[in-house]
GROMACS .gro file of C-alpha atoms in nm:
model
  334
    1MET     CA    1   0.000   0.000   0.000
    2ALA     CA    2   0.149   0.335  -0.105
    3THR     CA    3   0.238   0.592   0.161
    4ILE     CA    4   0.283   0.970   0.156
    5SER     CA    5   0.659   0.908   0.158
    6ASP     CA    6   0.627   0.697  -0.160
    7VAL     CA    7   0.441   0.985  -0.327
    8ALA     CA    8   0.709   1.233  -0.222
    9LYS     CA    9   0.988   1.010  -0.353
   10LEU     CA   10   0.820   0.954  -0.691
   11ALA     CA   11   0.740   1.324  -0.730
   12GLY     CA   12   1.092   1.424  -0.627
   13LEU     CA   13   0.958   1.654  -0.357
   14SER     CA   14   0.950   1.670   0.022
   15VAL     CA   15   0.683   1.504   0.235
   16SER     CA   16   0.580   1.847   0.363
   17THR     CA   17   0.516   1.966   0.006
   18VAL     CA   18   0.304   1.659  -0.065
   19SER     CA   19   0.113   1.723   0.258
   20ARG     CA   20   0.043   2.082   0.152
   21VAL     CA   21  -0.096   1.959  -0.181
   22ILE     CA   22  -0.316   1.704  -0.003
   23ASN     CA   23  -0.446   1.975   0.230
   24ASP     CA   24  -0.503   2.209  -0.066
   25SER     CA   25  -0.261   2.474   0.055
   26PRO     CA   26  -0.236   2.779  -0.176
   27TYR     CA   27   0.141   2.798  -0.119
   28VAL     CA   28   0.237   2.535  -0.375
   29SER     CA   29   0.328   2.606  -0.737
   30PRO     CA   30   0.110   2.457  -1.014
   31LYS     CA   31   0.411   2.257  -1.137
   32LYS     CA   32   0.472   2.091  -0.799
   33ARG     CA   33   0.099   2.036  -0.751
   34ALA     CA   34   0.086   1.856  -1.087
   35LEU     CA   35   0.386   1.640  -0.993
   36VAL     CA   36   0.219   1.534  -0.668
   37LYS     CA   37  -0.116   1.462  -0.833
   38GLY     CA   38   0.059   1.257  -1.102
   39ALA     CA   39   0.251   1.053  -0.845
   40MET     CA   40  -0.064   0.992  -0.641
   41ASP     CA   41  -0.249   0.867  -0.949
   42GLN     CA   42   0.040   0.646  -1.056
   43LEU     CA   43   0.071   0.485  -0.712
   44GLY     CA   44  -0.304   0.464  -0.651
   45TYR     CA   45  -0.251   0.665  -0.333
   46VAL     CA   46  -0.556   0.790  -0.145
   47PRO     CA   47  -0.486   1.028   0.146
   48LEU     CA   48  -0.549   0.892   0.492
   49PRO     CA   49  -0.745   1.093   0.746
   50ALA     CA   50  -0.505   1.344   0.901
   51ALA     CA   51  -0.483   1.182   1.243
   52ARG     CA   52  -0.390   0.850   1.092
   53GLN     CA   53  -0.124   1.008   0.871
   54LEU     CA   54   0.041   1.160   1.175
   55ARG     CA   55   0.035   0.828   1.361
   56GLY     CA   56   0.138   0.622   1.058
   57SER     CA   57  -0.106   0.359   1.179
   58SER     CA   58  -0.381   0.143   1.035
   59SER     CA   59  -0.753   0.195   1.088
   60LYS     CA   60  -0.779  -0.133   1.287
   61SER     CA   61  -1.110  -0.179   1.107
   62LEU     CA   62  -1.220  -0.440   0.854
   63ALA     CA   63  -1.529  -0.459   0.634
   64VAL     CA   64  -1.727  -0.784   0.608
   65VAL     CA   65  -1.957  -0.798   0.306
   66VAL     CA   66  -2.263  -1.027   0.293
   67PRO     CA   67  -2.576  -1.039   0.074
   68ARG     CA   68  -2.832  -1.036   0.358
   69ILE     CA   69  -2.760  -1.036   0.728
   70VAL     CA   70  -3.108  -1.177   0.801
   71ASN     CA   71  -3.004  -1.503   0.633
   72PRO     CA   72  -2.902  -1.715   0.936
   73PHE     CA   73  -2.605  -1.865   0.749
   74PHE     CA   74  -2.450  -1.521   0.702
   75SER     CA   75  -2.548  -1.411   1.054
   76TYR     CA   76  -2.352  -1.700   1.201
   77LEU     CA   77  -2.066  -1.646   0.956
   78ILE     CA   78  -2.038  -1.280   1.063
   79ASP     CA   79  -2.057  -1.384   1.428
   80SER     CA   80  -1.756  -1.616   1.400
   81ILE     CA   81  -1.560  -1.363   1.191
   82GLU     CA   82  -1.627  -1.074   1.429
   83ARG     CA   83  -1.549  -1.274   1.744
   84THR     CA   84  -1.210  -1.366   1.596
   85LEU     CA   85  -1.138  -1.008   1.487
   86ILE     CA   86  -1.230  -0.868   1.829
   87ASN     CA   87  -0.970  -1.095   1.987
   88ALA     CA   88  -0.714  -0.939   1.751
   89ASP     CA   89  -0.831  -0.583   1.842
   90PHE     CA   90  -1.000  -0.513   1.507
   91ASN     CA   91  -1.334  -0.340   1.460
   92THR     CA   92  -1.584  -0.486   1.212
   93ILE     CA   93  -1.795  -0.289   0.965
   94ILE     CA   94  -2.076  -0.498   0.818
   95VAL     CA   95  -2.201  -0.418   0.467
   96GLN     CA   96  -2.505  -0.580   0.307
   97THR     CA   97  -2.514  -0.587  -0.073
   98PHE     CA   98  -2.869  -0.722  -0.122
   99GLY     CA   99  -2.725  -0.870  -0.442
  100ASN     CA  100  -2.641  -0.519  -0.569
  101LYS     CA  101  -2.308  -0.455  -0.744
  102ASP     CA  102  -2.297  -0.090  -0.637
  103GLN     CA  103  -2.337  -0.184  -0.271
  104GLU     CA  104  -2.035  -0.413  -0.303
  105LEU     CA  105  -1.834  -0.137  -0.468
  106GLY     CA  106  -1.931   0.092  -0.181
  107ALA     CA  107  -1.763  -0.150   0.060
  108LEU     CA  108  -1.453  -0.165  -0.159
  109GLU     CA  109  -1.446   0.215  -0.167
  110LEU     CA  110  -1.394   0.203   0.211
  111LEU     CA  111  -1.072   0.021   0.129
  112LYS     CA  112  -0.974   0.279  -0.133
  113LYS     CA  113  -1.038   0.563   0.112
  114GLN     CA  114  -0.837   0.366   0.369
  115GLN     CA  115  -1.121   0.375   0.619
  116VAL     CA  116  -1.065  -0.001   0.655
  117ASP     CA  117  -0.751  -0.211   0.626
  118GLY     CA  118  -0.917  -0.498   0.445
  119VAL     CA  119  -1.241  -0.642   0.311
  120ILE     CA  120  -1.374  -0.995   0.365
  121LEU     CA  121  -1.614  -1.074   0.080
  122CYS     CA  122  -1.866  -1.345   0.174
  123SER     CA  123  -2.036  -1.315  -0.164
  124ILE     CA  124  -1.934  -1.173  -0.502
  125GLU     CA  125  -2.153  -0.944  -0.710
  126ASN     CA  126  -1.901  -0.783  -0.948
  127GLN     CA  127  -1.663  -0.942  -1.195
  128TRP     CA  128  -1.315  -1.012  -1.061
  129SER     CA  129  -1.172  -0.767  -1.316
  130VAL     CA  130  -1.355  -0.492  -1.125
  131ILE     CA  131  -1.275  -0.614  -0.774
  132LYS     CA  132  -0.902  -0.670  -0.833
  133GLU     CA  133  -0.842  -0.299  -0.893
  134TYR     CA  134  -0.894  -0.244  -0.521
  135LEU     CA  135  -0.605  -0.472  -0.420
  136LYS     CA  136  -0.370  -0.175  -0.461
  137TYR     CA  137  -0.544  -0.014  -0.163
  138GLY     CA  138  -0.548  -0.303   0.086
  139LYS     CA  139  -0.622  -0.668   0.150
  140ILE     CA  140  -0.916  -0.873   0.023
  141VAL     CA  141  -1.012  -1.221   0.146
  142LEU     CA  142  -1.294  -1.441   0.013
  143ALA     CA  143  -1.506  -1.642   0.258
  144ASN     CA  144  -1.768  -1.893   0.141
  145GLU     CA  145  -1.719  -1.782  -0.221
  146TYR     CA  146  -1.433  -1.869  -0.451
  147LEU     CA  147  -1.313  -1.813  -0.806
  148LYS     CA  148  -1.047  -2.010  -0.988
  149ASP     CA  149  -0.681  -1.900  -0.972
  150LEU     CA  150  -0.724  -1.579  -0.773
  151PRO     CA  151  -0.412  -1.425  -0.611
  152ILE     CA  152  -0.590  -1.374  -0.278
  153PRO     CA  153  -0.671  -1.595   0.023
  154MET     CA  154  -0.994  -1.793  -0.002
  155ILE     CA  155  -1.165  -2.011   0.256
  156TYR     CA  156  -1.458  -2.220   0.138
  157ALA     CA  157  -1.627  -2.558   0.159
  158ASN     CA  158  -1.600  -2.829  -0.106
  159GLN     CA  159  -1.934  -2.765  -0.274
  160TYR     CA  160  -1.882  -3.031  -0.541
  161THR     CA  161  -1.843  -3.322  -0.300
  162GLY     CA  162  -2.110  -3.181  -0.069
  163LEU     CA  163  -2.377  -3.162  -0.338
  164LYS     CA  164  -2.271  -3.493  -0.492
  165SER     CA  165  -2.312  -3.659  -0.152
  166GLY     CA  166  -2.645  -3.486  -0.098
  167THR     CA  167  -2.777  -3.605  -0.433
  168GLU     CA  168  -2.653  -3.959  -0.365
  169TYR     CA  169  -2.836  -3.946  -0.032
  170LEU     CA  170  -3.163  -3.863  -0.210
  171LEU     CA  171  -3.105  -4.142  -0.460
  172LYS     CA  172  -3.053  -4.391  -0.176
  173GLN     CA  173  -3.386  -4.279  -0.031
  174GLY     CA  174  -3.550  -4.383  -0.358
  175PHE     CA  175  -3.594  -4.043  -0.525
  176ARG     CA  176  -3.525  -4.033  -0.897
  177ARG     CA  177  -3.679  -3.711  -1.031
  178ILE     CA  178  -3.479  -3.447  -0.850
  179ALA     CA  179  -3.525  -3.072  -0.894
  180TYR     CA  180  -3.260  -2.811  -0.813
  181ALA     CA  181  -3.282  -2.453  -0.682
  182THR     CA  182  -3.006  -2.192  -0.694
  183GLY     CA  183  -2.971  -1.837  -0.568
  184ARG     CA  184  -2.819  -1.722  -0.895
  185LYS     CA  185  -3.019  -1.540  -1.162
  186LYS     CA  186  -2.857  -1.769  -1.416
  187LEU     CA  187  -2.629  -2.071  -1.399
  188SER     CA  188  -2.335  -2.105  -1.635
  189ILE     CA  189  -2.161  -2.442  -1.620
  190ALA     CA  190  -1.796  -2.341  -1.585
  191PRO     CA  191  -1.518  -2.602  -1.551
  192LEU     CA  192  -1.502  -2.783  -1.217
  193GLY     CA  193  -1.321  -2.576  -0.955
  194SER     CA  194  -1.415  -2.246  -1.114
  195ASP     CA  195  -1.671  -2.113  -0.869
  196PHE     CA  196  -1.922  -2.187  -0.596
  197ASP     CA  197  -2.238  -2.237  -0.802
  198SER     CA  198  -2.097  -2.429  -1.095
  199ASP     CA  199  -1.921  -2.672  -0.857
  200ARG     CA  200  -2.249  -2.735  -0.674
  201PHE     CA  201  -2.428  -2.807  -0.999
  202HIS     CA  202  -2.144  -3.029  -1.125
  203GLY     CA  203  -2.171  -3.240  -0.809
  204PHE     CA  204  -2.546  -3.269  -0.852
  205GLN     CA  205  -2.522  -3.363  -1.221
  206ASP     CA  206  -2.239  -3.612  -1.175
  207ALA     CA  207  -2.436  -3.800  -0.910
  208LEU     CA  208  -2.734  -3.823  -1.146
  209GLN     CA  209  -2.517  -3.937  -1.436
  210GLU     CA  210  -2.353  -4.210  -1.228
  211ALA     CA  211  -2.703  -4.335  -1.146
  212GLU     CA  212  -2.782  -4.321  -1.521
  213LEU     CA  213  -3.044  -4.050  -1.470
  214SER     CA  214  -3.096  -3.733  -1.671
  215PHE     CA  215  -3.190  -3.390  -1.540
  216ASN     CA  216  -3.506  -3.215  -1.655
  217SER     CA  217  -3.421  -2.847  -1.713
  218ASN     CA  218  -3.781  -2.755  -1.625
  219TRP     CA  219  -3.693  -2.852  -1.268
  220LEU     CA  220  -3.422  -2.584  -1.236
  221PHE     CA  221  -3.532  -2.286  -1.023
  222TYR     CA  222  -3.335  -1.959  -1.018
  223ASN     CA  223  -3.301  -1.661  -0.783
  224ALA     CA  224  -3.416  -1.854  -0.474
  225HIS     CA  225  -3.311  -1.693  -0.144
  226THR     CA  226  -3.600  -1.673   0.102
  227GLU     CA  227  -3.887  -1.876   0.248
  228GLU     CA  228  -4.119  -1.682   0.017
  229ASP     CA  229  -3.913  -1.800  -0.280
  230GLY     CA  230  -3.955  -2.155  -0.150
  231ASN     CA  231  -4.333  -2.102  -0.133
  232GLU     CA  232  -4.335  -1.994  -0.497
  233ILE     CA  233  -4.125  -2.291  -0.606
  234LEU     CA  234  -4.373  -2.533  -0.451
  235MET     CA  235  -4.660  -2.360  -0.630
  236GLU     CA  236  -4.472  -2.386  -0.960
  237ILE     CA  237  -4.420  -2.758  -0.900
  238LEU     CA  238  -4.792  -2.805  -0.829
  239HIS     CA  239  -4.877  -2.660  -1.170
  240MET     CA  240  -4.638  -2.890  -1.356
  241THR     CA  241  -4.765  -3.187  -1.553
  242ASP     CA  242  -4.429  -3.359  -1.516
  243LYS     CA  243  -4.345  -3.314  -1.147
  244PRO     CA  244  -4.020  -3.388  -0.959
  245ASP     CA  245  -4.034  -3.618  -0.657
  246ALA     CA  246  -3.759  -3.433  -0.465
  247ILE     CA  247  -3.576  -3.102  -0.466
  248ILE     CA  248  -3.239  -2.975  -0.347
  249ALA     CA  249  -3.306  -2.622  -0.225
  250GLY     CA  250  -3.038  -2.352  -0.243
  251SER     CA  251  -3.055  -2.301   0.135
  252ASP     CA  252  -3.246  -2.409   0.444
  253GLU     CA  253  -3.455  -2.091   0.419
  254VAL     CA  254  -3.579  -2.190   0.074
  255ALA     CA  255  -3.628  -2.551   0.186
  256ALA     CA  256  -3.836  -2.436   0.484
  257GLY     CA  257  -4.054  -2.231   0.250
  258ILE     CA  258  -4.109  -2.534   0.026
  259VAL     CA  259  -4.206  -2.752   0.324
  260GLU     CA  260  -4.442  -2.485   0.459
  261ALA     CA  261  -4.618  -2.443   0.123
  262ALA     CA  262  -4.638  -2.822   0.084
  263ARG     CA  263  -4.815  -2.851   0.418
  264ASN     CA  264  -5.058  -2.570   0.326
  265ASN     CA  265  -5.138  -2.742  -0.005
  266GLU     CA  266  -5.171  -3.095   0.133
  267VAL     CA  267  -4.853  -3.221  -0.033
  268SER     CA  268  -4.696  -3.488   0.187
  269VAL     CA  269  -4.325  -3.441   0.267
  270PRO     CA  270  -4.131  -3.658   0.201
  271SER     CA  271  -4.364  -3.924   0.050
  272GLN     CA  272  -4.482  -3.696  -0.232
  273LEU     CA  273  -4.190  -3.453  -0.235
  274GLY     CA  274  -3.854  -3.496  -0.065
  275VAL     CA  275  -3.682  -3.171   0.037
  276LEU     CA  276  -3.308  -3.134   0.104
  277GLY     CA  277  -3.177  -2.804   0.234
  278ILE     CA  278  -2.825  -2.664   0.244
  279ASP     CA  279  -2.645  -2.503   0.545
  280ASP     CA  280  -2.799  -2.678   0.851
  281GLN     CA  281  -2.918  -2.355   1.008
  282PRO     CA  282  -3.029  -2.383   1.374
  283MET     CA  283  -3.398  -2.369   1.285
  284SER     CA  284  -3.363  -2.668   1.051
  285SER     CA  285  -3.401  -2.927   1.325
  286LYS     CA  286  -3.689  -2.744   1.494
  287LEU     CA  287  -3.946  -2.733   1.212
  288ASN     CA  288  -4.265  -2.940   1.221
  289ILE     CA  289  -4.088  -3.160   0.967
  290PRO     CA  290  -3.719  -3.136   1.061
  291LEU     CA  291  -3.510  -3.065   0.752
  292SER     CA  292  -3.270  -3.308   0.598
  293THR     CA  293  -2.985  -3.085   0.486
  294ILE     CA  294  -2.620  -3.048   0.386
  295ARG     CA  295  -2.429  -2.897   0.678
  296GLN     CA  296  -2.175  -2.625   0.602
  297PRO     CA  297  -1.891  -2.565   0.852
  298VAL     CA  298  -1.992  -2.203   0.902
  299ASN     CA  299  -1.811  -2.139   1.231
  300GLU     CA  300  -1.484  -2.289   1.108
  301MET     CA  301  -1.515  -2.092   0.785
  302GLY     CA  302  -1.563  -1.762   0.967
  303VAL     CA  303  -1.276  -1.816   1.209
  304LYS     CA  304  -1.041  -1.916   0.928
  305ALA     CA  305  -1.143  -1.619   0.710
  306ALA     CA  306  -1.063  -1.377   0.991
  307GLN     CA  307  -0.733  -1.552   1.063
  308LEU     CA  308  -0.637  -1.535   0.695
  309MET     CA  309  -0.707  -1.161   0.687
  310ILE     CA  310  -0.502  -1.098   1.002
  311ALA     CA  311  -0.217  -1.305   0.857
  312GLU     CA  312  -0.232  -1.105   0.532
  313LEU     CA  313  -0.215  -0.775   0.721
  314ASN     CA  314   0.087  -0.906   0.913
  315GLY     CA  315   0.260  -1.005   0.590
  316ASN     CA  316   0.217  -1.379   0.643
  317ILE     CA  317   0.079  -1.495   0.307
  318GLU     CA  318  -0.126  -1.816   0.314
  319ARG     CA  319  -0.289  -1.886  -0.022
  320ASN     CA  320  -0.313  -2.265  -0.047
  321THR     CA  321  -0.594  -2.337   0.197
  322LYS     CA  322  -0.767  -2.674   0.190
  323PRO     CA  323  -1.144  -2.670   0.121
  324LEU     CA  324  -1.360  -2.760   0.420
  325ASP     CA  325  -1.588  -3.064   0.419
  326LEU     CA  326  -1.970  -3.060   0.406
  327GLU     CA  327  -2.185  -3.325   0.575
  328VAL     CA  328  -2.527  -3.467   0.486
  329ILE     CA  329  -2.763  -3.454   0.784
  330SER     CA  330  -3.053  -3.699   0.765
  331ARG     CA  331  -3.380  -3.590   0.924
  332ASN     CA  332  -3.744  -3.614   0.818
  333SER     CA  333  -3.791  -3.409   0.500
  334ALA     CA  334  -3.607  -3.649   0.270
   0.00000   0.00000   0.00000
């Protein structure tokens, strides 16, 4: 990260002259002002708040970016991240994107303005080509999400094996016509290991193929995040001529919505429709029909993400982290 001294050196001027330019002093010649501005642009330098410049210290604050804090998975992820950061004397700023690219950029702008020392992204809304420009201003760590061959720390669960195991579990229960719900607005099948959603879908498809079953594209549901989305999915299934006999929901929230709507419409779970969630949120075992689900190691993921960020800030680079394991939890919905 560039400092005011780096700017002074590149411009060939004193630190005090650079400081006067930053503070918009009138006692600087246009030529020197242009040299300083050019050096700042070249280095990607953004002035720190004055008090921090004098101290030469960091903000001791980190931003944690999630889609929706009301989603229990992300609530528990934030909890484990923040508890770990508190123990290291860091403050946490929580930013919700609501799936909006501009909200994510707003969090990254905190990094550019050096109001935070780093950003932990628990979801990705923008293309990496956009996000990577902010690495010149501070540290970025991915938690829960991942993209192939990124030069930053990433901590995530093995979604491919988790979803493959979950699909195999449904097949062992006798289900053969399995639907699939995703939170994405569209699903592009990238090569295995490329990203979160494509790896999930690869695991699902490979399990079907090994059982010599094909997937009906009419049973693919997009943009599913909430219980209300789960309600709507069940209603869509009811209006189908060719119905699935089970569904893997994108989360326990969506699965709970499907189970609720099934009960309200006299659809028996699991005899008429098996439902498998993802996450194993605390409420999953407490529903009228306890959810079968795929447990994600949310606490371990949060702790490790925070530790990776602290290590990065201390100059201890740790890039080759091993993916965490998921576990199928058998209950009553499938």
